[in-house]
mmCIF file of C-alpha atoms in Angstrom:
data_model
loop_
_atom_site.group_PDB
_atom_site.id
_atom_site.type_symbol
_atom_site.label_atom_id
_atom_site.label_comp_id
_atom_site.label_asym_id
_atom_site.label_seq_id
_atom_site.Cartn_x
_atom_site.Cartn_y
_atom_site.Cartn_z
ATOM 1 C CA MET A 15 119.918 66.117 108.675
ATOM 2 C CA LYS A 16 116.208 66.631 108.123
ATOM 3 C CA THR A 17 114.648 66.308 104.678
ATOM 4 C CA ARG A 18 111.224 66.831 103.213
ATOM 5 C CA ALA A 19 109.806 66.618 99.679
ATOM 6 C CA ILE A 20 107.356 69.340 98.727
ATOM 7 C CA THR A 21 105.458 70.395 95.603
ATOM 8 C CA VAL A 22 105.921 73.952 94.362
ATOM 9 C CA PRO A 23 102.304 75.115 94.624
ATOM 10 C CA ASN A 24 102.266 78.412 92.735
ATOM 11 C CA LYS A 25 101.681 78.745 89.026
ATOM 12 C CA LEU A 26 104.851 80.584 88.079
ATOM 13 C CA GLY A 27 107.208 78.405 90.119
ATOM 14 C CA ILE A 28 110.339 79.611 91.870
ATOM 15 C CA HIS A 29 111.278 82.758 89.937
ATOM 16 C CA ALA A 30 113.246 85.670 91.342
ATOM 17 C CA ARG A 31 110.740 86.921 93.895
ATOM 18 C CA PRO A 32 109.990 83.519 95.485
ATOM 19 C CA ALA A 33 113.697 82.744 95.389
ATOM 20 C CA ALA A 34 114.384 85.936 97.339
ATOM 21 C CA LEU A 35 111.761 84.950 99.937
ATOM 22 C CA ILE A 36 113.299 81.475 100.337
ATOM 23 C CA VAL A 37 116.787 82.922 100.689
ATOM 24 C CA ARG A 38 115.664 85.471 103.236
ATOM 25 C CA LYS A 39 113.964 82.777 105.324
ATOM 26 C CA ALA A 40 116.844 80.291 105.074
ATOM 27 C CA SER A 41 119.316 82.994 106.099
ATOM 28 C CA GLU A 42 117.508 83.384 109.429
ATOM 29 C CA TYR A 43 118.885 80.039 110.606
ATOM 30 C CA LEU A 44 122.300 78.811 111.575
ATOM 31 C CA SER A 45 121.771 75.490 109.811
ATOM 32 C CA GLU A 46 122.790 74.807 106.252
ATOM 33 C CA VAL A 47 119.680 74.580 104.085
ATOM 34 C CA PHE A 48 119.622 72.911 100.673
ATOM 35 C CA ILE A 49 117.059 72.579 97.922
ATOM 36 C CA SER A 50 117.191 69.936 95.260
ATOM 37 C CA ASN A 51 115.160 69.424 92.108
ATOM 38 C CA GLY A 52 116.273 65.840 91.818
ATOM 39 C CA VAL A 53 119.174 66.742 89.567
ATOM 40 C CA ASP A 54 120.997 69.572 91.301
ATOM 41 C CA GLU A 55 121.197 70.455 94.935
ATOM 42 C CA VAL A 56 121.780 74.124 95.792
ATOM 43 C CA ASN A 57 122.333 76.181 98.911
ATOM 44 C CA ALA A 58 119.010 77.782 99.896
ATOM 45 C CA LYS A 59 120.851 80.852 101.164
ATOM 46 C CA SER A 60 122.113 81.657 97.668
ATOM 47 C CA ILE A 61 119.650 83.453 95.417
ATOM 48 C CA MET A 62 121.627 82.575 92.319
ATOM 49 C CA GLY A 63 121.558 78.922 93.362
ATOM 50 C CA VAL A 64 117.839 78.864 94.044
ATOM 51 C CA MET A 65 117.084 80.579 90.728
ATOM 52 C CA THR A 66 119.350 78.138 88.891
ATOM 53 C CA LEU A 67 117.157 75.275 90.095
ATOM 54 C CA ALA A 68 114.367 76.583 87.853
ATOM 55 C CA ALA A 69 111.783 74.728 89.931
ATOM 56 C CA ALA A 70 108.547 75.145 87.986
ATOM 57 C CA GLY A 71 105.054 75.175 89.489
ATOM 58 C CA GLY A 72 103.771 71.659 90.163
ATOM 59 C CA THR A 73 107.216 70.071 90.313
ATOM 60 C CA THR A 74 108.602 68.525 93.458
ATOM 61 C CA VAL A 75 111.652 69.810 95.305
ATOM 62 C CA LYS A 76 113.479 68.271 98.201
ATOM 63 C CA ILE A 77 114.404 70.587 101.041
ATOM 64 C CA SER A 78 116.944 69.571 103.636
ATOM 65 C CA ALA A 79 118.532 71.254 106.625
ATOM 66 C CA GLU A 80 121.524 70.333 108.718
ATOM 67 C CA GLY A 81 122.746 72.108 111.810
ATOM 68 C CA PRO A 82 121.818 73.130 115.337
ATOM 69 C CA ASP A 83 118.374 74.437 114.365
ATOM 70 C CA GLU A 84 117.706 72.093 111.456
ATOM 71 C CA GLU A 85 114.127 71.266 112.419
ATOM 72 C CA LYS A 86 113.106 74.879 112.689
ATOM 73 C CA ALA A 87 114.954 75.737 109.505
ATOM 74 C CA LEU A 88 113.260 72.977 107.545
ATOM 75 C CA GLU A 89 109.886 73.947 108.968
ATOM 76 C CA GLY A 90 110.420 77.642 108.190
ATOM 77 C CA VAL A 91 111.587 77.206 104.604
ATOM 78 C CA CYS A 92 108.870 74.590 103.852
ATOM 79 C CA GLU A 93 106.238 77.006 105.144
ATOM 80 C CA VAL A 94 107.432 79.703 102.758
ATOM 81 C CA VAL A 95 107.223 77.315 99.796
ATOM 82 C CA GLU A 96 103.847 75.857 100.852
ATOM 83 C CA SER A 97 102.391 79.344 101.205
ATOM 84 C CA GLY A 98 102.824 79.730 97.445
ATOM 85 C CA PHE A 99 104.732 82.990 98.064
ATOM 86 C CA GLY A 100 101.459 84.871 98.113
ATOM 87 C CA GLU A 101 101.024 84.227 94.397
ATOM 88 C CA GLU A 102 98.409 82.607 92.206
ATOM 89 C CA MET A 103 98.276 78.873 92.921
ATOM 90 C CA LEU A 104 98.153 76.050 90.383
ATOM 91 C CA MET B 29 126.638 133.830 92.179
ATOM 92 C CA ARG B 30 123.651 131.500 92.345
ATOM 93 C CA GLU B 31 123.968 129.883 95.727
ATOM 94 C CA GLU B 32 124.055 132.754 98.135
ATOM 95 C CA TYR B 33 120.620 134.258 97.561
ATOM 96 C CA PRO B 34 118.709 135.282 100.628
ATOM 97 C CA ALA B 35 115.784 132.892 101.031
ATOM 98 C CA PRO B 36 112.450 134.143 99.737
ATOM 99 C CA PRO B 37 110.267 135.995 100.676
ATOM 100 C CA VAL B 38 113.005 138.473 101.563
ATOM 101 C CA PHE B 39 114.378 138.690 98.029
ATOM 102 C CA SER B 40 114.105 142.374 97.250
ATOM 103 C CA ILE B 41 114.495 144.395 94.072
ATOM 104 C CA GLN B 42 117.854 145.472 95.430
ATOM 105 C CA ASP B 43 118.913 141.817 95.706
ATOM 106 C CA MET B 44 117.926 141.293 92.082
ATOM 107 C CA VAL B 45 119.938 144.311 90.996
ATOM 108 C CA PHE B 46 122.917 143.138 93.040
ATOM 109 C CA HIS B 47 122.892 139.575 91.674
ATOM 110 C CA ALA B 48 121.593 140.060 88.146
ATOM 111 C CA GLY B 49 121.726 143.782 87.412
ATOM 112 C CA ASP B 50 124.697 143.451 85.062
ATOM 113 C CA MET B 51 123.308 140.444 83.252
ATOM 114 C CA LEU B 52 119.972 142.180 82.735
ATOM 115 C CA GLY B 53 121.597 145.525 81.873
ATOM 116 C CA LEU B 54 119.505 147.332 84.464
ATOM 117 C CA ARG B 55 120.013 151.049 84.992
ATOM 118 C CA CYS B 56 117.952 152.647 87.725
ATOM 119 C CA LEU B 57 116.295 156.017 87.062
ATOM 120 C CA THR B 58 114.739 156.477 90.484
ATOM 121 C CA GLY B 59 117.710 156.282 92.838
ATOM 122 C CA SER B 60 117.149 154.161 95.890
ATOM 123 C CA LEU B 61 113.401 154.604 95.691
ATOM 124 C CA GLY B 62 111.410 151.426 96.372
ATOM 125 C CA LEU B 63 114.425 149.140 96.071
ATOM 126 C CA GLU B 64 113.663 147.498 99.414
ATOM 127 C CA LYS B 65 110.355 146.082 98.107
ATOM 128 C CA PRO B 66 110.332 142.287 98.128
ATOM 129 C CA LEU B 67 109.727 140.447 94.884
ATOM 130 C CA ALA B 68 106.866 138.027 95.272
ATOM 131 C CA SER B 69 106.957 135.994 92.102
ATOM 132 C CA PRO B 70 109.346 134.943 89.341
ATOM 133 C CA GLU B 71 106.870 136.055 86.688
ATOM 134 C CA VAL B 72 106.791 139.383 84.887
ATOM 135 C CA SER B 73 103.810 141.299 83.515
ATOM 136 C CA ARG B 74 103.227 143.380 80.391
ATOM 137 C CA PRO B 75 101.066 146.327 81.428
ATOM 138 C CA GLY B 76 99.726 147.070 77.917
ATOM 139 C CA LEU B 77 96.116 146.073 78.550
ATOM 140 C CA CYS B 78 96.083 147.807 81.900
ATOM 141 C CA LEU B 79 97.208 151.024 80.214
ATOM 142 C CA THR B 80 94.131 150.854 78.000
ATOM 143 C CA GLY B 81 91.948 150.675 81.110
ATOM 144 C CA TYR B 82 91.328 146.946 81.304
ATOM 145 C CA THR B 83 92.586 146.480 84.860
ATOM 146 C CA HIS B 84 90.828 143.205 85.645
ATOM 147 C CA LYS B 85 93.381 140.592 86.786
ATOM 148 C CA PHE B 86 96.251 143.046 86.488
ATOM 149 C CA LEU B 87 99.306 141.563 88.195
ATOM 150 C CA SER B 88 100.798 144.531 89.981
ATOM 151 C CA ASN B 89 102.999 142.413 92.250
ATOM 152 C CA LYS B 90 105.101 141.372 89.252
ATOM 153 C CA ILE B 91 107.811 143.296 87.502
ATOM 154 C CA GLN B 92 106.153 145.437 84.816
ATOM 155 C CA ILE B 93 107.921 145.335 81.474
ATOM 156 C CA PHE B 94 107.344 148.341 79.238
ATOM 157 C CA GLY B 95 108.373 147.106 75.798
ATOM 158 C CA GLU B 96 108.028 148.677 72.406
ATOM 159 C CA THR B 97 104.244 148.101 72.371
ATOM 160 C CA GLU B 98 103.658 149.982 75.601
ATOM 161 C CA ILE B 99 106.095 152.786 74.896
ATOM 162 C CA THR B 100 104.904 153.497 71.332
ATOM 163 C CA MET B 101 101.313 153.440 72.528
ATOM 164 C CA LEU B 102 102.113 155.954 75.265
ATOM 165 C CA GLU B 103 104.067 158.108 72.824
ATOM 166 C CA ALA B 104 101.092 158.276 70.487
ATOM 167 C CA MET B 105 98.976 159.835 73.242
ATOM 168 C CA ASP B 106 98.795 163.433 74.346
ATOM 169 C CA THR B 107 100.080 164.285 77.805
ATOM 170 C CA ASP B 108 96.743 164.047 79.587
ATOM 171 C CA ALA B 109 95.809 160.753 78.001
ATOM 172 C CA ARG B 110 99.265 159.438 78.841
ATOM 173 C CA ARG B 111 98.827 160.444 82.501
ATOM 174 C CA ARG B 112 95.418 158.759 82.635
ATOM 175 C CA ALA B 113 96.751 155.589 81.029
ATOM 176 C CA LEU B 114 99.653 155.403 83.463
ATOM 177 C CA ALA B 115 97.320 156.141 86.368
ATOM 178 C CA ASN B 116 95.414 152.950 85.491
ATOM 179 C CA VAL B 117 98.599 151.008 86.137
ATOM 180 C CA PHE B 118 99.960 152.942 89.082
ATOM 181 C CA ALA B 119 96.634 152.885 90.919
ATOM 182 C CA PHE B 120 97.956 149.462 91.901
ATOM 183 C CA PRO B 121 101.007 148.950 94.132
ATOM 184 C CA VAL B 122 103.400 148.330 91.222
ATOM 185 C CA VAL B 123 106.508 146.574 92.533
ATOM 186 C CA CYS B 124 108.830 148.051 89.891
ATOM 187 C CA SER B 125 108.987 148.683 86.132
ATOM 188 C CA VAL B 126 111.558 148.067 83.448
ATOM 189 C CA VAL B 127 111.656 149.830 80.077
ATOM 190 C CA SER B 128 113.326 147.467 77.625
ATOM 191 C CA LYS B 129 115.058 147.732 74.271
ATOM 192 C CA GLY B 130 116.848 150.954 75.230
ATOM 193 C CA LEU B 131 113.633 152.932 74.676
ATOM 194 C CA SER B 132 113.301 156.284 76.373
ATOM 195 C CA PRO B 133 110.506 156.334 78.907
ATOM 196 C CA PRO B 134 107.996 159.185 78.681
ATOM 197 C CA GLU B 135 108.474 161.864 81.325
ATOM 198 C CA GLU B 136 105.100 160.953 82.856
ATOM 199 C CA LEU B 137 106.238 157.374 83.548
ATOM 200 C CA LEU B 138 109.209 158.636 85.531
ATOM 201 C CA GLU B 139 106.933 161.103 87.306
ATOM 202 C CA VAL B 140 104.309 158.572 88.335
ATOM 203 C CA SER B 141 106.968 156.037 89.379
ATOM 204 C CA ARG B 142 108.543 158.608 91.705
ATOM 205 C CA LYS B 143 105.171 159.629 93.060
ATOM 206 C CA SER B 144 104.123 156.082 93.847
ATOM 207 C CA GLY B 145 107.504 155.087 95.296
ATOM 208 C CA SER B 146 108.073 152.452 92.648
ATOM 209 C CA ALA B 147 111.481 151.928 91.059
ATOM 210 C CA LEU B 148 111.930 152.441 87.309
ATOM 211 C CA PHE B 149 114.727 150.751 85.361
ATOM 212 C CA LEU B 150 116.038 150.958 81.832
ATOM 213 C CA SER B 151 117.569 148.059 79.977
ATOM 214 C CA PRO B 152 119.154 148.022 76.514
ATOM 215 C CA ARG B 153 118.173 144.356 76.116
ATOM 216 C CA ASP B 154 115.480 143.273 73.654
ATOM 217 C CA THR B 155 112.173 142.629 75.363
ATOM 218 C CA THR B 156 111.693 138.867 74.913
ATOM 219 C CA PRO B 157 115.230 137.776 75.848
ATOM 220 C CA LEU B 158 115.128 140.213 78.757
ATOM 221 C CA ILE B 159 111.886 138.681 80.033
ATOM 222 C CA ASN B 160 113.339 135.194 79.610
ATOM 223 C CA ASP B 161 116.424 136.135 81.594
ATOM 224 C CA ILE B 162 114.465 137.843 84.372
ATOM 225 C CA THR B 163 112.097 134.903 84.808
ATOM 226 C CA GLY B 164 114.937 132.397 84.426
ATOM 227 C CA PHE B 165 116.907 134.171 87.121
ATOM 228 C CA LEU B 166 113.945 134.609 89.452
ATOM 229 C CA ARG B 167 112.776 131.013 88.942
ATOM 230 C CA GLU B 168 116.085 129.887 90.380
ATOM 231 C CA VAL B 169 115.743 132.322 93.245
ATOM 232 C CA PHE B 170 112.220 131.161 94.042
ATOM 233 C CA ALA B 171 112.863 127.471 93.370
ATOM 234 C CA PRO B 172 112.010 125.184 96.288
ATOM 235 C CA ARG B 173 115.226 124.145 97.981
ATOM 236 C CA LYS B 174 116.472 121.963 100.761
ATOM 237 C CA ALA B 175 119.811 121.234 102.363
ATOM 238 C CA ILE B 176 120.535 117.505 102.447
ATOM 239 C CA HIS B 177 123.191 115.796 104.522
ATOM 240 C CA GLY B 178 125.016 113.693 101.954
ATOM 241 C CA SER B 179 127.526 113.778 99.121
ATOM 242 C CA LEU B 180 126.843 114.480 95.480
ATOM 243 C CA VAL B 181 129.109 112.942 92.862
ATOM 244 C CA ASP B 182 128.926 112.802 89.083
ATOM 245 C CA VAL B 183 129.562 109.149 88.226
ATOM 246 C CA PHE B 184 129.675 108.479 84.465
ATOM 247 C CA GLY B 185 127.459 111.559 84.100
ATOM 248 C CA GLU B 186 124.892 110.297 86.608
ATOM 249 C CA GLY B 187 124.329 112.488 89.640
ATOM 250 C CA ILE B 188 124.559 110.153 92.618
ATOM 251 C CA LEU B 189 123.443 111.614 95.930
ATOM 252 C CA CYS B 190 124.966 109.399 98.586
ATOM 253 C CA VAL B 191 123.319 109.528 102.003
ATOM 254 C CA GLY B 192 123.493 107.514 105.208
ATOM 255 C CA ARG B 193 124.075 107.922 108.912
ATOM 256 C CA SER B 194 127.063 109.884 110.068
ATOM 257 C CA ALA B 195 130.373 107.937 109.993
ATOM 258 C CA ILE B 196 129.004 105.150 107.799
ATOM 259 C CA GLY B 197 131.687 105.927 105.224
ATOM 260 C CA LYS B 198 130.139 108.303 102.710
ATOM 261 C CA SER B 199 133.219 110.475 102.395
ATOM 262 C CA GLU B 200 135.517 107.459 102.099
ATOM 263 C CA ALA B 201 133.367 105.996 99.331
ATOM 264 C CA VAL B 202 133.326 109.352 97.569
ATOM 265 C CA LEU B 203 137.097 109.618 97.891
ATOM 266 C CA GLY B 204 137.368 106.310 96.089
ATOM 267 C CA LEU B 205 135.128 107.609 93.313
ATOM 268 C CA LEU B 206 137.282 110.728 92.877
ATOM 269 C CA GLU B 207 140.361 108.564 92.665
ATOM 270 C CA ARG B 208 138.666 106.645 89.867
ATOM 271 C CA GLY B 209 138.131 109.839 87.903
ATOM 272 C CA HIS B 210 134.593 110.823 88.939
ATOM 273 C CA ARG B 211 133.656 114.337 89.960
ATOM 274 C CA LEU B 212 132.664 115.874 93.269
ATOM 275 C CA ILE B 213 129.925 118.468 93.517
ATOM 276 C CA ALA B 214 129.698 118.651 97.312
ATOM 277 C CA ASP B 215 130.622 116.480 100.255
ATOM 278 C CA ASP B 216 128.578 116.225 103.433
ATOM 279 C CA MET B 217 126.147 119.065 102.699
ATOM 280 C CA VAL B 218 124.296 119.436 99.440
ATOM 281 C CA SER B 219 121.955 122.267 98.602
ATOM 282 C CA VAL B 220 119.201 120.789 96.443
ATOM 283 C CA ARG B 221 117.008 122.961 94.300
ATOM 284 C CA ARG B 222 113.937 121.849 92.409
ATOM 285 C CA ASN B 223 113.901 123.146 88.884
ATOM 286 C CA GLY B 224 110.643 122.087 87.228
ATOM 287 C CA ASP B 225 110.777 118.312 87.381
ATOM 288 C CA ILE B 226 114.481 117.933 87.944
ATOM 289 C CA LEU B 227 116.573 118.305 91.080
ATOM 290 C CA VAL B 228 119.857 120.122 90.924
ATOM 291 C CA GLY B 229 122.433 119.927 93.678
ATOM 292 C CA SER B 230 125.312 122.217 94.476
ATOM 293 C CA GLY B 231 127.553 122.955 97.412
ATOM 294 C CA ASP B 232 128.030 125.884 99.706
ATOM 295 C CA PRO B 233 130.411 128.290 97.913
ATOM 296 C CA THR B 234 132.871 128.296 100.825
ATOM 297 C CA THR B 235 133.010 124.675 101.867
ATOM 298 C CA ARG B 236 132.333 122.889 98.590
ATOM 299 C CA TYR B 237 135.320 121.085 97.109
ATOM 300 C CA TYR B 238 136.631 120.446 100.611
ATOM 301 C CA MET B 239 136.220 117.053 102.194
ATOM 302 C CA GLU B 240 136.714 116.106 105.788
ATOM 303 C CA LEU B 241 138.434 112.757 106.217
ATOM 304 C CA ARG B 242 138.519 111.434 109.751
ATOM 305 C CA GLY B 243 142.091 111.344 110.965
ATOM 306 C CA LEU B 244 143.389 113.581 108.168
ATOM 307 C CA GLY B 245 141.376 116.756 108.510
ATOM 308 C CA PHE B 246 140.217 118.696 105.468
ATOM 309 C CA VAL B 247 141.461 118.094 101.964
ATOM 310 C CA ASN B 248 141.019 120.385 98.992
ATOM 311 C CA VAL B 249 139.721 118.187 96.211
ATOM 312 C CA PRO B 250 140.737 120.223 93.121
ATOM 313 C CA GLU B 251 144.255 120.636 94.485
ATOM 314 C CA LEU B 252 144.502 116.969 95.349
ATOM 315 C CA PHE B 253 142.904 115.455 92.236
ATOM 316 C CA GLY B 254 142.973 118.305 89.737
ATOM 317 C CA ILE B 255 140.321 120.738 88.619
ATOM 318 C CA GLY B 256 138.630 118.010 86.578
ATOM 319 C CA ALA B 257 137.630 116.265 89.801
ATOM 320 C CA VAL B 258 135.075 118.895 90.737
ATOM 321 C CA LYS B 259 131.904 120.254 89.224
ATOM 322 C CA GLU B 260 129.756 123.207 90.272
ATOM 323 C CA ARG B 261 126.314 121.660 89.974
ATOM 324 C CA GLN B 262 124.707 118.430 88.894
ATOM 325 C CA GLN B 263 121.276 117.007 88.301
ATOM 326 C CA ILE B 264 120.404 114.319 90.848
ATOM 327 C CA ASP B 265 119.552 111.051 89.087
ATOM 328 C CA LEU B 266 119.855 108.513 91.873
ATOM 329 C CA LEU B 267 119.777 108.454 95.632
ATOM 330 C CA VAL B 268 122.032 105.850 97.249
ATOM 331 C CA ARG B 269 121.615 105.165 100.935
ATOM 332 C CA LEU B 270 124.465 103.407 102.704
ATOM 333 C CA VAL B 271 122.979 101.235 105.444
ATOM 334 C CA ASP B 272 124.391 99.160 108.275
ATOM 335 C CA ALA B 273 124.973 95.495 107.534
ATOM 336 C CA ASP B 274 122.445 94.384 110.161
ATOM 337 C CA ARG B 275 119.712 95.666 107.857
ATOM 338 C CA MET B 276 120.813 93.150 105.230
ATOM 339 C CA GLY B 277 118.380 90.461 106.465
ATOM 340 C CA GLU B 278 115.321 92.555 105.608
ATOM 341 C CA MET B 279 116.474 93.485 102.158
ATOM 342 C CA ASP B 280 114.995 92.374 98.887
ATOM 343 C CA ARG B 281 117.446 90.115 97.125
ATOM 344 C CA SER B 282 115.599 89.675 93.857
ATOM 345 C CA GLY B 283 116.573 93.136 92.665
ATOM 346 C CA LEU B 284 113.017 93.545 91.359
ATOM 347 C CA GLU B 285 111.781 95.799 94.103
ATOM 348 C CA THR B 286 112.345 99.375 93.088
ATOM 349 C CA MET B 287 112.370 102.085 95.714
ATOM 350 C CA THR B 288 112.016 105.818 95.470
ATOM 351 C CA ASP B 289 112.342 108.659 97.917
ATOM 352 C CA ASP B 290 110.662 112.019 97.869
ATOM 353 C CA ILE B 291 112.829 115.128 97.586
ATOM 354 C CA LEU B 292 111.013 118.459 97.295
ATOM 355 C CA GLY B 293 107.955 116.670 95.928
ATOM 356 C CA LEU B 294 109.809 114.706 93.248
ATOM 357 C CA LYS B 295 110.302 110.949 93.274
ATOM 358 C CA VAL B 296 113.948 109.963 93.045
ATOM 359 C CA PRO B 297 115.055 106.346 92.446
ATOM 360 C CA LEU B 298 116.625 104.964 95.612
ATOM 361 C CA VAL B 299 118.964 102.049 96.220
ATOM 362 C CA GLU B 300 120.247 100.881 99.575
ATOM 363 C CA ILE B 301 123.733 99.469 99.839
ATOM 364 C CA PRO B 302 124.650 97.604 103.016
ATOM 365 C CA VAL B 303 128.126 98.465 104.237
ATOM 366 C CA LEU B 304 130.236 95.536 105.393
ATOM 367 C CA PRO B 305 133.946 95.029 105.887
ATOM 368 C CA GLY B 306 135.293 93.802 102.576
ATOM 369 C CA ARG B 307 132.536 95.361 100.489
ATOM 370 C CA ASN B 308 134.001 97.911 98.154
ATOM 371 C CA VAL B 309 131.374 100.636 98.368
ATOM 372 C CA THR B 310 133.126 102.749 95.735
ATOM 373 C CA VAL B 311 132.784 100.039 93.104
ATOM 374 C CA LEU B 312 129.207 99.361 94.194
ATOM 375 C CA LEU B 313 128.400 103.042 93.682
ATOM 376 C CA GLU B 314 129.872 102.875 90.193
ATOM 377 C CA VAL B 315 127.748 99.848 89.409
ATOM 378 C CA ALA B 316 124.673 101.580 90.847
ATOM 379 C CA ALA B 317 125.292 104.446 88.431
ATOM 380 C CA MET B 318 125.642 102.087 85.482
ATOM 381 C CA LEU B 319 122.493 100.200 86.506
ATOM 382 C CA ASN B 320 120.618 103.464 86.586
ATOM 383 C CA ILE B 321 121.905 104.397 83.130
ATOM 384 C CA ARG B 322 120.916 100.982 81.744
ATOM 385 C CA LYS B 323 117.471 101.293 83.304
ATOM 386 C CA LYS B 324 116.932 104.726 81.800
ATOM 387 C CA ASN B 325 118.147 103.620 78.369
ATOM 388 C CA THR B 326 116.317 100.310 78.095
ATOM 389 C CA GLY B 327 113.499 100.681 80.625
ATOM 390 C CA SER B 328 114.482 97.531 82.487
ATOM 391 C CA SER B 329 117.141 96.283 84.853
ATOM 392 C CA TRP B 330 119.314 93.195 84.550
ATOM 393 C CA SER B 331 117.311 91.696 87.423
ATOM 394 C CA GLU B 332 114.177 92.007 85.312
ATOM 395 C CA GLN B 333 115.923 90.606 82.272
ATOM 396 C CA LEU B 334 117.190 87.571 84.178
ATOM 397 C CA ASN B 335 113.803 86.943 85.761
ATOM 398 C CA LYS B 336 112.073 87.160 82.391
ATOM 399 C CA GLU B 337 114.339 84.441 81.049
ATOM 400 C CA LEU B 338 113.759 82.338 84.168
ATOM 401 C CA LEU B 339 109.967 82.721 83.943
ATOM 402 C CA GLU B 340 110.051 81.478 80.344
ATOM 403 C CA LYS B 341 112.020 78.424 81.402
ATOM 404 C CA LEU B 342 109.636 77.761 84.301
ATOM 405 C CA GLN B 343 106.658 77.996 81.972
ATOM 406 C CA GLN B 344 108.059 75.223 79.785
ATOM 407 C CA ARG B 345 108.800 73.039 82.764
ATOM 408 C CA ARG B 346 105.508 73.442 84.587
ATOM 409 C CA GLY B 347 104.338 70.260 86.350
ATOM 410 C CA PRO B 348 101.233 68.212 85.525
ATOM 411 C CA LYS B 349 99.120 69.466 88.410
ATOM 412 C CA GLU B 350 96.200 71.564 87.123
ATOM 413 C CA PRO B 351 94.010 73.984 89.044
ATOM 414 C CA PRO B 352 91.019 72.323 90.728
#
């Protein structure tokens, strides 16, 4: 299991479009990928789950991956979040 | 009667008489003369001004309608003046003429029509409704059209044109819709016609209402499901493309991305539904129709509504970090 904490860098936070990008990325890997906002942990391959997190811009989320390609999965999903989803940054 | 027109530009006066002669009340005074001439436009022309000698921009390639104005004007003239007036018009290659309102054409009109090889018709119909019916009929004839490989179904009143590669399960999905009380316009091959800014689909008169189901052969839909399960024509409101499941990875999951496709120069809303074992495509098509109705009625989708609520929540929760 690999875990990393990361700040949501875009202004609007993880709304539907960023959630869709996270889900698409996470679905590329065999590993289970989870995102947590410190209260709830959700499956990163579920758009409903990721939207339920309501991770606002500037808050910290914890991403973890577990499985045969966990390092790559963690790296890939973190990159998507760090990129700010191509949106206006905080 | 509407589907089997020869494609323009070979639509002749004879074709018009054959398909719409009864509706328009046309009676031909010139025998078979000039009936082979092709019609070039769905518009008609009133030759009144041309009769007075103003021939600039006279549209001789359109059907000339001699209404009460033209006929009473001609009647008020003496024979020579009448001949001269008509010569102004028939100096052009007039495609054909119609005298409306049951008026009797002056002898000279018949004469000059015969001489110039141009057909002359009578109609008992009043001029304005006659013109409306001629242009309405010819607009359909000249409407841009295209045959599309797909199935057209009326789902809750929405015309859903379902497309996708061969054997992806279009007919099976449509069969499910019919079983749930929706109506078939055409399966497999839809003739789409552009009518102003709407698209109207219909089937081939022979094969429509039949469906081919692999393993079972052809079924006759109105006999199987009742006459209420079929419909002659339907406006196309939504294009649904069934796609293979391996395309699922590239798809937008937020539901916010709206797609359109171009049919005969019009943009049609498009959704793509991945087909997977266990996915009930019939029900998904029904939901697609309802989504489209909701979007038309309220201007937004449920995806947009949900995201709006989420964005409000995110705004309240935004972290302390400020822009540099």
